[in-house]
Structure formats: C-alpha cells, structure tokens
Amino acid sequence: MTENSARIFNTSSSEYIAMTDKNSLVDNMSVYPAEVTVTTTDNEIRTTIQQSLIDPDAETHVYKRRWYILLAYSLLACTQGGYWNTWGPIAASSEDAFGWSDADIALLSNWGPISYVLATFVMSWVVDVKGLRWACLSTAIMVAAGAGVRCITDQPPYVKWTVNIGQFLNGLAGPVAMGVPPALSALWFPVKERTTATAIATILNGIGVGISFALGPYMVPDRISNQNITASNYSSSNTTERISQERHDIMIYMYVEAAWAVFVLLLILVYFPAKPPKPPTLSASVERMDFMTGAKTLIRNARFWVICATYGISLGVFNCWQSVLDVILKPHKIDESEAGWLGFYSILAGCVGSVILARFADVFSRHMKMFLLLLYISGTGCFVWFTLLINGTIPESTYSLYAAIILATLLLNASVPLYFEMACEATYPVAEGITNFVLTLVNNIGGLVFLLINMVPNIGTAWENWTCLGAIASCIPVLFLIKENYNRLEVDEIKKI
C-alpha cells in the first residue's frame, strides 16, 4: 500500500475517506497523537486521516498489564451492578425493618435507568475527551460514595433519604460500568483478543447482579418467613427485637459493600492510566473524531441506528422481562427464592456463553452477523418453547422451564459483546465511547418502556412473554438485511495487504 493510496470506509449516510493530505491537519484531542481533517459539507461529513500515520511498520506493543486494567475495570463494573440490585433480593426484610412499601423498593431499582439517562452524555464526553482514567476514577468514587452514604443511619425516616441518595449516585456510575468495555479493549488489546476482552468486561456487570441475588439473602435472612406462626411471634417485644435484628443485618451488609467499594476505588487509584505507552493496534493509533463531530456523524449513520435498534429493543425488553420473572413463574409453583436462583443460574450461563462466543468471533473475524443470526434464531426457538410451556400448549415441567430460560438467556446475552464490536466497526473513526454509550442508552430506554407498560392497572402478565418473544423474533429479518462493514479492522489488516 503506497503513501498516496486511499482506503474508503462506507456508511449508509456518509463516507470516511482515509488518504494522504499533508497540508491539511487539525489538532484534535484523542487517546493517541494523530492528525485528522474533518470537512463538513451540506450532506455529509468527510474525514481525512493522514495516511503516513497508518504506517504498516508503525510500532505497536501489547502489554501484559492489560490484564490488570481489565481486572480492575471488571471489578468496578461488577460492584456497580451488584449494588444497583442490593434491595430487590432483600425486599421483604427491608420493608419490615424500615416500614417501606413495594413502591419504595421499586424506586430504589429505578434509580439505575433514571440516573443512566441523566449521566450518559456527560460520561461519554469524559471517556472520549478526558480518557479512561478520569472516567473510571470518577465512577469508582461515585460507587464508593453511594455505598458510604447508605451507611450513615438505619433510622426511619432518614434511612430512606440516605439509601435513595446512595442508589442515585451508584446509578450515575452506570454508563461507564456498561458502556466502556469496547473503548477499553480497543485501547489495550490486540485484534484477536478485542471481542473477548469486551465480553469479559461486559459480563462482570451482570455477574455483580447475579452475586447480589445470592449474597443479599445470605447476609440479610428473611426472619419473618423463618419464624413459627404463633401468637407469641406477634408480641410487641418480639416484633421490636426482629426489626432491630433486621436493621443490624442490613447495616452489616451496607458496611461490607462500602468496604469493598473502597477497595475497588484503591485499585483504580493506584494504577489505571488513560492509555498504554504504545498502542496495541494500528487502528488504536489513529485519531478519533472530536466529541461533537463524532456525535453529529453518529446521528447520520443509518447503519449504526439499525444495529442500535435491534440491540436496544430485543435485549432491553429481555433484560427487564428477567426482572419480573418471579411474577411470571409464581402461578407455576416456583416461589420467589427459586426464581431468584433461576435468574442467578441464567446470568452465569449467559456470561460463560458470552466469553466462549466472543472467542470464536475473535478467531473468525468478519462473521459477527452470522453469529448474531445463529444466536437470535436459536434464542427465539427457546423462547417459543418457554411460551408454549407457560401457556400449557405442551406439557409443563420444572426441568423444561429451567432449560428453556437458561438456554434463552445464554444465547441472547452472548450477543451483547458482538453488538458492541459491530457498532464500533460501523462507526469508526467515531470514538468507541460515545458509540457504545448511545447503544446502551437505547437499551435502557427499551427496558424503561417495557417497565412502564407493567404499571398499567390490571394489565396482567400474559402479554409480557409475547412481547419479549416478538421483540426478539422481529430482529431476525433486520439482522439478515444489515450490511456488515469492518472499518476498524480494515486499518488493522493493512499489514496483510
């Protein structure tokens, strides 16, 4: 490839043309020093990347410390996800201890998506302009501060304020905990490890949620259900003693979570640079668009919005469907505790499947669309199986319900890192931060719409299964029509040309 040759990146609404133009340079902020000219016309944004900077012999290096960076970030994402789900698994004890209602517990969970919407664009700006260190450090501070605030008191009505403030602060950390993995993998990992690193960083947020399902009831046991139903249990002294013990259990749980959050903050504080000294790939050395130009380009990229819609609608609805699984399964003799463990096993299965499939996607690059189609077709089949079981169309059994739910979760959750990487490929050289923050924002909006419908009086639960099935199945023809492009991979494979 000569210095005067050009490489063209196509999108549906604009073109990104990489060519030599030594006389037209601008100084933009990015993770590595490079020169990019951005020319805006009436109908498109044209990006000119200095070809001499995409040198086949450019020095790159893959550092062993990348695994520490991945571990530190993954623990941060795991902590944020687990703390968001603190109160659902111990709802009965919390309501008894503090006189809360179901609406109070629901609000504590709702701070996650509410704060996410508020913080998305601010945190995407921090990631793309200030770098990963500032983004992850500020996120770790918010998680630790949120956990610390919850330790202030256990006395009503003040405890309601401290806990809600803590949940709000933790929710503000959500965008970085969910949207940074592709940016981190692009900065630190080589091409053949990029999707795997994205998968590992992504699944830890879900694992944190899964751990909270098991840890919460262990540290805060349901003392009401465990009591014998006798008249003496309802005496004033016994009730006061029970409530006192519940508050004690909850505060111990808060102290443990706060201590762990401080430990994770120290990991980030001690060592978490904005970038490695040398980039791991050629594409990582190329200047990304500045934040505002990247945002405008993203809006015009129709292919990105198709990817965004399929991801946001299907997985946004599916993830929130999982959150009401206990309600759906209650008529089928599966209680809240068993439904919680089913959710835990499903999340673990999805995490394992995500890493395995991501590894295949790294080895067999340029086939993300094929992998997504296989996952969605198989996932739709599992969900049809589950829906027929629930509706009594085919003979129902607990084993069949478990198998259908766990397999569906495994298949659909395995698609998340593929969506992240496909979006980055389609929008390059737009920065990975804003690309995936918007992607996860649409996912949260899809989930919020599903949860809002749940609030309609007397709507029942039968619609939930059909809605989730429709959201997943409707994405299959759209995925067939998506035209793949690998803008970033084209740069990384220049050495092979």
Short mmCIF file of C-alpha atoms in Angstrom, two decimals:
data_model
loop_
_atom_site.label_atom_id
_atom_site.label_comp_id
_atom_site.label_asym_id
_atom_site.label_seq_id
_atom_site.Cartn_x
_atom_site.Cartn_y
_atom_site.Cartn_z
CA MET A 1 0.00 0.00 0.00
CA THR A 2 1.62 3.28 -1.10
CA GLU A 3 1.50 6.60 0.68
CA ASN A 4 -0.78 8.08 -1.98
CA SER A 5 -3.30 5.27 -1.94
CA ALA A 6 -6.70 5.68 -0.28
CA ARG A 7 -8.87 3.46 1.85
CA ILE A 8 -12.61 4.15 1.78
CA PHE A 9 -14.93 3.45 4.69
CA ASN A 10 -18.60 3.32 3.64
CA THR A 11 -21.63 4.01 5.78
CA SER A 12 -25.21 4.46 4.73
CA SER A 13 -25.28 8.23 5.22
CA SER A 14 -21.67 9.38 4.91
CA GLU A 15 -18.18 8.34 3.81
CA TYR A 16 -14.99 8.24 5.80
CA ILE A 17 -12.05 8.52 3.39
CA ALA A 18 -8.52 7.86 4.58
CA MET A 19 -5.92 9.45 2.30
CA THR A 20 -2.71 11.45 2.30
CA ASP A 21 -3.09 15.18 2.77
CA LYS A 22 -0.02 16.55 4.48
CA ASN A 23 -1.09 20.17 4.16
CA SER A 24 -4.49 19.83 5.86
CA LEU A 25 -4.15 18.95 9.52
CA VAL A 26 -6.02 19.85 12.68
CA ASP A 27 -5.15 19.20 16.29
CA ASN A 28 -7.86 17.13 17.98
CA MET A 29 -7.96 15.59 21.44
CA SER A 30 -7.68 11.83 21.45
CA VAL A 31 -6.01 8.94 23.15
CA TYR A 32 -3.01 8.99 20.81
CA PRO A 33 -1.44 11.89 18.94
CA ALA A 34 -2.54 11.92 15.31
CA GLU A 35 -3.79 14.36 12.70
CA VAL A 36 -7.28 14.32 11.25
CA THR A 37 -9.02 16.76 8.95
CA VAL A 38 -12.80 16.91 9.30
CA THR A 39 -14.59 18.65 6.43
CA THR A 40 -18.33 19.24 6.72
CA THR A 41 -20.46 19.68 3.59
CA ASP A 42 -24.21 20.06 3.24
CA ASN A 43 -24.95 16.36 3.04
CA GLU A 44 -22.05 14.53 4.63
CA ILE A 45 -19.08 14.61 6.96
CA ARG A 46 -15.82 13.64 5.29
CA THR A 47 -12.89 12.56 7.44
CA THR A 48 -9.35 12.64 6.06
CA ILE A 49 -6.82 10.60 8.03
CA GLN A 50 -3.15 11.34 7.41
CA GLN A 51 -2.06 8.19 5.55
CA SER A 52 1.52 8.42 6.82
CA LEU A 53 0.11 7.76 10.28
CA ILE A 54 -1.32 4.43 9.15
CA ASP A 55 2.12 3.02 8.57
CA PRO A 56 2.31 -0.77 8.13
CA ASP A 57 5.59 -0.66 10.04
CA ALA A 58 4.27 1.54 12.85
CA GLU A 59 5.44 0.41 16.27
CA THR A 60 2.76 -1.26 18.35
CA HIS A 61 3.03 -3.19 21.58
CA VAL A 62 0.77 -5.40 23.65
CA TYR A 63 1.40 -5.03 27.39
CA LYS A 64 0.88 -7.75 29.99
CA ARG A 65 -0.52 -5.12 32.33
CA ARG A 66 -3.63 -5.06 30.11
CA TRP A 67 -4.99 -7.91 32.23
CA TYR A 68 -4.69 -5.82 35.39
CA ILE A 69 -6.55 -2.99 33.66
CA LEU A 70 -9.25 -5.43 32.56
CA LEU A 71 -9.49 -6.92 36.07
CA ALA A 72 -9.72 -3.52 37.80
CA TYR A 73 -12.41 -2.28 35.43
CA SER A 74 -14.33 -5.55 35.58
CA LEU A 75 -14.41 -5.44 39.39
CA LEU A 76 -15.70 -1.87 39.17
CA ALA A 77 -18.46 -2.88 36.74
CA CYS A 78 -19.30 -5.92 38.89
CA THR A 79 -19.55 -3.76 42.01
CA GLN A 80 -21.79 -1.18 40.37
CA GLY A 81 -24.16 -3.83 39.01
CA GLY A 82 -24.35 -5.67 42.33
CA TYR A 83 -25.00 -2.52 44.35
CA TRP A 84 -27.79 -1.47 41.97
CA ASN A 85 -29.52 -4.79 42.75
CA THR A 86 -28.94 -4.62 46.53
CA TRP A 87 -32.53 -4.14 47.62
CA GLY A 88 -34.63 -6.40 45.41
CA PRO A 89 -33.32 -9.69 46.88
CA ILE A 90 -33.85 -8.42 50.46
CA ALA A 91 -37.12 -6.58 49.80
CA ALA A 92 -39.17 -8.41 52.46
CA SER A 93 -36.65 -7.76 55.24
CA SER A 94 -36.13 -4.13 54.20
CA GLU A 95 -39.85 -3.41 54.12
CA ASP A 96 -40.30 -4.94 57.57
CA ALA A 97 -37.25 -3.19 59.04
CA PHE A 98 -37.97 0.32 57.76
CA GLY A 99 -41.70 0.30 57.07
CA TRP A 100 -41.16 0.58 53.32
CA SER A 101 -43.58 -0.46 50.58
CA ASP A 102 -43.13 -2.26 47.27
CA ALA A 103 -43.10 1.17 45.60
CA ASP A 104 -40.11 2.20 47.73
CA ILE A 105 -38.18 -0.90 46.64
CA ALA A 106 -39.13 -0.27 43.00
CA LEU A 107 -37.86 3.31 43.20
CA LEU A 108 -34.50 2.11 44.53
CA SER A 109 -34.11 -0.08 41.43
CA ASN A 110 -35.45 2.61 39.10
CA TRP A 111 -32.66 4.99 40.08
CA GLY A 112 -30.44 2.84 37.84
CA PRO A 113 -32.07 3.67 34.48
CA ILE A 114 -33.10 7.18 35.61
CA SER A 115 -29.52 8.11 36.54
CA TYR A 116 -28.23 6.37 33.43
CA VAL A 117 -30.26 8.62 31.15
CA LEU A 118 -29.09 11.71 33.07
CA ALA A 119 -25.40 10.80 33.02
CA THR A 120 -24.93 9.15 29.61
CA PHE A 121 -23.73 12.06 27.51
CA VAL A 122 -21.68 13.67 30.27
CA MET A 123 -19.81 10.43 30.92
CA SER A 124 -19.37 9.69 27.22
CA TRP A 125 -17.72 13.12 26.91
CA VAL A 126 -15.44 12.28 29.83
CA VAL A 127 -14.43 8.95 28.24
CA ASP A 128 -13.73 10.41 24.79
CA VAL A 129 -12.12 13.71 25.85
CA LYS A 130 -10.55 13.13 29.28
CA GLY A 131 -9.76 9.43 28.86
CA LEU A 132 -10.46 6.19 30.69
CA ARG A 133 -8.59 7.05 33.89
CA TRP A 134 -10.78 10.05 34.66
CA ALA A 135 -13.92 8.15 33.66
CA CYS A 136 -13.19 5.06 35.74
CA LEU A 137 -11.83 7.00 38.71
CA SER A 138 -14.90 9.26 38.87
CA THR A 139 -17.12 6.19 38.52
CA ALA A 140 -15.32 4.38 41.36
CA ILE A 141 -15.70 7.48 43.54
CA MET A 142 -19.44 7.63 42.84
CA VAL A 143 -19.89 3.92 43.63
CA ALA A 144 -17.91 4.25 46.88
CA ALA A 145 -19.71 7.46 47.85
CA GLY A 146 -23.08 5.85 47.13
CA ALA A 147 -22.18 2.83 49.26
CA GLY A 148 -20.86 5.08 52.03
CA VAL A 149 -23.96 7.26 52.19
CA ARG A 150 -26.09 4.18 52.83
CA CYS A 151 -24.06 3.50 55.99
CA ILE A 152 -24.95 6.78 57.70
CA THR A 153 -28.09 5.68 59.52
CA ASP A 154 -30.65 2.90 59.87
CA GLN A 155 -33.32 5.08 61.49
CA PRO A 156 -36.52 5.97 59.62
CA PRO A 157 -37.33 8.33 58.01
CA TYR A 158 -33.70 9.38 57.42
CA VAL A 159 -32.65 5.98 56.12
CA LYS A 160 -34.98 6.36 53.14
CA TRP A 161 -33.15 9.54 52.13
CA THR A 162 -29.65 8.12 52.56
CA VAL A 163 -30.45 4.92 50.68
CA ASN A 164 -32.10 6.76 47.78
CA ILE A 165 -29.16 9.15 47.52
CA GLY A 166 -26.80 6.16 47.53
CA GLN A 167 -28.75 4.45 44.77
CA PHE A 168 -28.80 7.66 42.73
CA LEU A 169 -25.02 8.07 42.99
CA ASN A 170 -24.50 4.42 42.07
CA GLY A 171 -26.82 4.87 39.09
CA LEU A 172 -24.72 7.79 37.81
CA ALA A 173 -21.84 5.29 37.56
CA GLY A 174 -23.91 3.04 35.28
CA PRO A 175 -22.86 4.46 31.87
CA VAL A 176 -19.16 3.76 32.48
CA ALA A 177 -19.92 0.37 34.07
CA MET A 178 -21.90 -0.69 30.99
CA GLY A 179 -20.54 1.32 28.05
CA VAL A 180 -16.75 1.40 28.42
CA PRO A 181 -15.74 -2.23 27.54
CA PRO A 182 -15.28 -1.64 23.77
CA ALA A 183 -13.22 1.51 24.41
CA LEU A 184 -11.04 -0.32 26.92
CA SER A 185 -10.48 -3.32 24.64
CA ALA A 186 -9.61 -1.05 21.70
CA LEU A 187 -7.04 0.82 23.81
CA TRP A 188 -5.28 -2.17 25.40
CA PHE A 189 -5.92 -5.39 23.45
CA PRO A 190 -4.77 -6.77 20.08
CA VAL A 191 -7.24 -7.56 17.31
CA LYS A 192 -7.53 -11.27 18.15
CA GLU A 193 -8.37 -10.55 21.79
CA ARG A 194 -10.56 -7.47 21.35
CA THR A 195 -14.01 -9.07 21.33
CA THR A 196 -13.03 -11.48 24.13
CA ALA A 197 -11.88 -8.57 26.30
CA THR A 198 -15.11 -6.73 25.55
CA ALA A 199 -17.10 -9.82 26.57
CA ILE A 200 -15.22 -10.27 29.86
CA ALA A 201 -15.62 -6.60 30.80
CA THR A 202 -19.29 -6.66 29.82
CA ILE A 203 -20.37 -9.78 31.70
CA LEU A 204 -18.93 -8.68 35.05
CA ASN A 205 -21.69 -6.10 35.47
CA GLY A 206 -24.21 -8.92 35.08
CA ILE A 207 -22.26 -11.20 37.39
CA GLY A 208 -22.47 -8.49 40.05
CA VAL A 209 -26.26 -8.59 39.73
CA GLY A 210 -26.17 -12.39 39.98
CA ILE A 211 -23.97 -12.32 43.10
CA SER A 212 -26.38 -9.93 44.80
CA PHE A 213 -29.19 -12.46 44.37
CA ALA A 214 -27.21 -14.93 46.48
CA LEU A 215 -25.29 -12.61 48.84
CA GLY A 216 -28.21 -10.41 49.88
CA PRO A 217 -30.48 -13.17 51.30
CA TYR A 218 -27.43 -14.81 52.91
CA MET A 219 -26.43 -11.68 54.83
CA VAL A 220 -29.98 -10.48 55.46
CA PRO A 221 -32.11 -13.59 56.05
CA ASP A 222 -35.90 -13.33 55.87
CA ARG A 223 -36.71 -13.52 59.59
CA ILE A 224 -40.46 -13.20 59.06
CA SER A 225 -40.76 -16.33 56.91
CA ASN A 226 -38.38 -18.24 59.19
CA GLN A 227 -40.46 -17.60 62.32
CA ASN A 228 -43.04 -20.09 63.56
CA ILE A 229 -46.57 -18.77 63.13
CA THR A 230 -47.63 -18.50 66.77
CA ALA A 231 -49.31 -15.78 68.76
CA SER A 232 -46.13 -15.08 70.71
CA ASN A 233 -44.31 -14.17 67.48
CA TYR A 234 -46.53 -11.18 67.08
CA SER A 235 -45.98 -9.69 70.53
CA SER A 236 -44.61 -6.18 70.70
CA SER A 237 -41.30 -7.26 72.23
CA ASN A 238 -40.65 -9.92 69.59
CA THR A 239 -41.54 -7.54 66.78
CA THR A 240 -39.16 -4.89 68.15
CA GLU A 241 -36.40 -7.47 68.54
CA ARG A 242 -36.92 -8.77 65.00
CA ILE A 243 -36.87 -5.30 63.46
CA SER A 244 -33.75 -4.43 65.44
CA GLN A 245 -32.00 -7.56 64.18
CA GLU A 246 -33.09 -6.89 60.58
CA ARG A 247 -31.70 -3.38 60.72
CA HIS A 248 -28.48 -4.74 62.20
CA ASP A 249 -28.17 -7.31 59.39
CA ILE A 250 -28.84 -4.69 56.73
CA MET A 251 -26.27 -2.28 58.14
CA ILE A 252 -23.62 -5.01 58.31
CA TYR A 253 -24.41 -5.68 54.64
CA MET A 254 -24.01 -1.95 53.90
CA TYR A 255 -20.64 -1.85 55.72
CA VAL A 256 -19.34 -4.83 53.75
CA GLU A 257 -20.42 -3.28 50.45
CA ALA A 258 -18.86 0.07 51.36
CA ALA A 259 -15.55 -1.57 52.32
CA TRP A 260 -15.45 -3.47 49.03
CA ALA A 261 -16.23 -0.30 47.07
CA VAL A 262 -13.30 1.48 48.74
CA PHE A 263 -11.02 -1.45 47.85
CA VAL A 264 -12.04 -1.23 44.18
CA LEU A 265 -11.50 2.55 44.26
CA LEU A 266 -7.95 1.97 45.54
CA LEU A 267 -7.27 -0.45 42.66
CA ILE A 268 -8.24 2.25 40.18
CA LEU A 269 -6.42 4.98 42.07
CA VAL A 270 -3.12 3.08 42.38
CA TYR A 271 -2.78 2.22 38.70
CA PHE A 272 -5.17 2.89 35.85
CA PRO A 273 -3.53 5.02 33.13
CA ALA A 274 -5.51 6.77 30.41
CA LYS A 275 -3.72 4.71 27.77
CA PRO A 276 -0.72 2.40 27.32
CA PRO A 277 2.59 3.96 26.23
CA LYS A 278 2.23 2.42 22.77
CA PRO A 279 -0.98 1.37 21.02
CA PRO A 280 -1.74 -2.36 20.63
CA THR A 281 -3.04 -1.99 17.05
CA LEU A 282 -2.80 0.35 14.09
CA SER A 283 -6.42 1.43 14.47
CA ALA A 284 -5.80 2.41 18.10
CA SER A 285 -3.09 4.86 16.95
CA VAL A 286 -5.44 6.70 14.59
CA GLU A 287 -7.08 9.88 15.81
CA ARG A 288 -10.78 9.55 16.62
CA MET A 289 -13.19 12.32 15.72
CA ASP A 290 -13.60 15.01 18.34
CA PHE A 291 -16.67 14.58 20.53
CA MET A 292 -19.09 16.95 18.79
CA THR A 293 -18.12 15.93 15.27
CA GLY A 294 -18.39 12.27 16.27
CA ALA A 295 -21.85 12.85 17.75
CA LYS A 296 -23.05 14.52 14.53
CA THR A 297 -21.59 11.73 12.42
CA LEU A 298 -23.22 9.12 14.63
CA ILE A 299 -26.63 10.73 14.14
CA ARG A 300 -26.23 10.48 10.36
CA ASN A 301 -25.05 6.87 10.35
CA ALA A 302 -28.16 4.85 9.45
CA ARG A 303 -26.36 1.51 9.78
CA PHE A 304 -25.48 2.30 13.38
CA TRP A 305 -29.10 3.09 14.22
CA VAL A 306 -30.26 -0.22 12.75
CA ILE A 307 -27.74 -2.03 14.97
CA CYS A 308 -28.78 0.17 17.88
CA ALA A 309 -32.49 -0.56 17.39
CA THR A 310 -32.08 -4.34 17.21
CA TYR A 311 -29.88 -4.36 20.31
CA GLY A 312 -31.95 -1.89 22.31
CA ILE A 313 -35.39 -3.33 21.55
CA SER A 314 -34.59 -7.02 21.91
CA LEU A 315 -32.18 -7.03 24.85
CA GLY A 316 -33.71 -4.02 26.59
CA VAL A 317 -37.05 -5.82 26.75
CA PHE A 318 -35.49 -9.21 27.52
CA ASN A 319 -33.39 -7.92 30.45
CA CYS A 320 -36.42 -6.27 32.06
CA TRP A 321 -38.51 -9.37 31.38
CA GLN A 322 -35.97 -11.25 33.50
CA SER A 323 -36.51 -8.77 36.35
CA VAL A 324 -40.20 -9.78 36.62
CA LEU A 325 -39.54 -13.49 36.14
CA ASP A 326 -40.68 -14.33 39.67
CA VAL A 327 -44.09 -12.79 38.94
CA ILE A 328 -44.43 -14.75 35.69
CA LEU A 329 -43.47 -18.06 37.32
CA LYS A 330 -45.44 -17.65 40.55
CA PRO A 331 -48.61 -19.35 39.14
CA HIS A 332 -46.45 -22.32 38.14
CA LYS A 333 -45.42 -23.27 41.71
CA ILE A 334 -42.00 -21.61 41.50
CA ASP A 335 -41.59 -19.29 44.51
CA GLU A 336 -39.56 -16.07 44.78
CA SER A 337 -36.44 -17.77 46.17
CA GLU A 338 -36.37 -20.43 43.46
CA ALA A 339 -36.99 -17.82 40.77
CA GLY A 340 -34.04 -15.84 42.17
CA TRP A 341 -31.72 -18.83 41.88
CA LEU A 342 -33.04 -19.48 38.38
CA GLY A 343 -32.11 -15.90 37.49
CA PHE A 344 -28.68 -16.42 39.02
CA TYR A 345 -28.01 -19.62 37.05
CA SER A 346 -29.28 -17.97 33.86
CA ILE A 347 -26.96 -14.98 34.28
CA LEU A 348 -23.96 -17.25 34.87
CA ALA A 349 -24.82 -19.32 31.81
CA GLY A 350 -25.11 -16.14 29.75
CA CYS A 351 -21.72 -14.94 30.97
CA VAL A 352 -20.00 -18.21 30.06
CA GLY A 353 -21.68 -18.28 26.66
CA SER A 354 -20.70 -14.67 26.02
CA VAL A 355 -16.98 -15.30 26.55
CA ILE A 356 -16.97 -18.52 24.51
CA LEU A 357 -18.74 -16.94 21.55
CA ALA A 358 -16.59 -13.82 21.75
CA ARG A 359 -13.52 -16.01 21.47
CA PHE A 360 -14.95 -17.59 18.31
CA ALA A 361 -15.68 -14.10 16.94
CA ASP A 362 -12.04 -13.12 17.54
CA VAL A 363 -10.76 -16.19 15.73
CA PHE A 364 -13.28 -16.00 12.88
CA SER A 365 -13.38 -12.26 12.30
CA ARG A 366 -15.80 -10.62 9.83
CA HIS A 367 -18.59 -13.05 10.76
CA MET A 368 -20.41 -11.17 13.53
CA LYS A 369 -23.65 -11.02 11.56
CA MET A 370 -23.64 -14.80 11.12
CA PHE A 371 -23.04 -15.34 14.85
CA LEU A 372 -25.84 -12.92 15.77
CA LEU A 373 -28.29 -14.65 13.44
CA LEU A 374 -27.46 -18.06 14.92
CA LEU A 375 -27.95 -16.70 18.44
CA TYR A 376 -31.24 -14.97 17.69
CA ILE A 377 -32.76 -17.85 15.73
CA SER A 378 -31.83 -20.30 18.48
CA GLY A 379 -32.91 -17.87 21.21
CA THR A 380 -36.27 -17.36 19.53
CA GLY A 381 -36.74 -21.13 19.42
CA CYS A 382 -36.04 -21.38 23.17
CA PHE A 383 -38.45 -18.57 23.91
CA VAL A 384 -41.18 -20.19 21.81
CA TRP A 385 -40.57 -23.34 23.84
CA PHE A 386 -40.88 -21.39 27.11
CA THR A 387 -44.05 -19.58 25.99
CA LEU A 388 -45.73 -22.83 24.96
CA LEU A 389 -44.84 -24.32 28.34
CA ILE A 390 -46.24 -21.35 30.24
CA ASN A 391 -49.45 -21.33 28.21
CA GLY A 392 -49.98 -25.08 28.69
CA THR A 393 -49.78 -25.83 24.96
CA ILE A 394 -47.18 -28.50 25.67
CA PRO A 395 -46.81 -30.50 28.93
CA GLU A 396 -45.18 -28.37 31.60
CA SER A 397 -42.32 -29.44 33.86
CA THR A 398 -39.93 -27.58 36.12
CA TYR A 399 -36.94 -29.02 34.28
CA SER A 400 -38.29 -27.81 30.94
CA LEU A 401 -38.89 -24.32 32.31
CA TYR A 402 -35.36 -24.18 33.72
CA ALA A 403 -33.83 -25.43 30.47
CA ALA A 404 -35.79 -23.02 28.26
CA ILE A 405 -34.99 -19.95 30.39
CA ILE A 406 -31.31 -20.76 30.92
CA LEU A 407 -30.72 -21.56 27.24
CA ALA A 408 -32.54 -18.43 26.07
CA THR A 409 -30.51 -16.28 28.48
CA LEU A 410 -27.25 -17.93 27.44
CA LEU A 411 -27.92 -17.33 23.74
CA LEU A 412 -29.22 -13.77 23.96
CA ASN A 413 -26.68 -12.47 26.48
CA ALA A 414 -23.88 -13.89 24.34
CA SER A 415 -24.86 -11.37 21.65
CA VAL A 416 -24.01 -8.27 23.73
CA PRO A 417 -20.24 -8.03 23.03
CA LEU A 418 -20.90 -8.77 19.35
CA TYR A 419 -23.26 -5.81 19.15
CA PHE A 420 -20.69 -3.60 20.87
CA GLU A 421 -17.92 -4.54 18.47
CA MET A 422 -20.16 -4.40 15.39
CA ALA A 423 -21.24 -0.87 16.32
CA CYS A 424 -17.61 0.21 16.75
CA GLU A 425 -16.68 -1.24 13.37
CA ALA A 426 -19.61 0.50 11.65
CA THR A 427 -18.88 3.93 13.14
CA TYR A 428 -15.06 4.06 13.16
CA PRO A 429 -13.35 6.57 13.39
CA VAL A 430 -16.06 7.86 15.74
CA ALA A 431 -14.76 7.24 19.27
CA GLU A 432 -15.83 3.98 20.88
CA GLY A 433 -17.03 5.78 23.99
CA ILE A 434 -19.92 7.78 22.53
CA THR A 435 -20.84 4.94 20.16
CA ASN A 436 -21.46 2.43 22.93
CA PHE A 437 -22.88 4.90 25.43
CA VAL A 438 -25.64 5.67 22.91
CA LEU A 439 -26.06 1.95 22.25
CA THR A 440 -26.57 1.17 25.94
CA LEU A 441 -28.80 4.25 26.37
CA VAL A 442 -31.22 2.88 23.77
CA ASN A 443 -31.11 -0.45 25.61
CA ASN A 444 -32.13 1.27 28.85
CA ILE A 445 -34.92 3.19 27.10
CA GLY A 446 -36.28 -0.06 25.65
CA GLY A 447 -36.34 -1.54 29.14
CA LEU A 448 -37.99 1.54 30.63
CA VAL A 449 -40.83 1.38 28.10
CA PHE A 450 -41.39 -2.29 28.99
CA LEU A 451 -41.46 -1.46 32.72
CA LEU A 452 -43.82 1.47 32.18
CA ILE A 453 -46.34 -0.83 30.47
CA ASN A 454 -46.11 -3.06 33.55
CA MET A 455 -47.51 -0.16 35.58
CA VAL A 456 -50.82 -0.14 33.66
CA PRO A 457 -53.51 -1.28 36.13
CA ASN A 458 -54.88 -4.81 35.71
CA ILE A 459 -52.83 -5.50 32.59
CA GLY A 460 -51.74 -8.92 33.85
CA THR A 461 -48.60 -10.81 32.86
CA ALA A 462 -49.55 -12.86 29.78
CA TRP A 463 -48.57 -10.02 27.44
CA GLU A 464 -45.01 -9.97 28.80
CA ASN A 465 -43.97 -13.30 27.27
CA TRP A 466 -45.48 -12.48 23.87
CA THR A 467 -43.92 -9.01 23.87
CA CYS A 468 -40.49 -10.39 24.68
CA LEU A 469 -40.84 -13.11 22.03
CA GLY A 470 -41.93 -10.53 19.45
CA ALA A 471 -39.04 -8.19 20.33
CA ILE A 472 -36.51 -10.97 19.79
CA ALA A 473 -38.05 -12.59 16.70
CA SER A 474 -38.63 -9.25 14.91
CA CYS A 475 -34.88 -8.59 14.93
CA ILE A 476 -34.06 -11.66 12.83
CA PRO A 477 -35.16 -10.26 9.42
CA VAL A 478 -33.47 -6.94 10.29
CA LEU A 479 -30.21 -8.75 11.01
CA PHE A 480 -30.47 -10.51 7.65
CA LEU A 481 -30.67 -7.12 5.94
CA ILE A 482 -27.77 -5.48 7.79
CA LYS A 483 -24.77 -4.99 5.53
CA GLU A 484 -21.60 -5.65 7.51
CA ASN A 485 -18.62 -3.34 7.34
CA TYR A 486 -15.38 -3.53 9.30
CA ASN A 487 -13.86 -0.05 9.09
CA ARG A 488 -11.55 -0.51 12.07
CA LEU A 489 -10.45 -3.99 11.04
CA GLU A 490 -9.52 -2.66 7.59
CA VAL A 491 -6.90 -0.44 9.22
CA ASP A 492 -5.62 -3.24 11.46
CA GLU A 493 -5.16 -5.55 8.45
CA ILE A 494 -3.15 -3.08 6.36
CA LYS A 495 0.00 -5.13 7.09
CA LYS A 496 -1.57 -8.03 5.22
CA ILE A 497 -2.19 -6.04 2.03
#
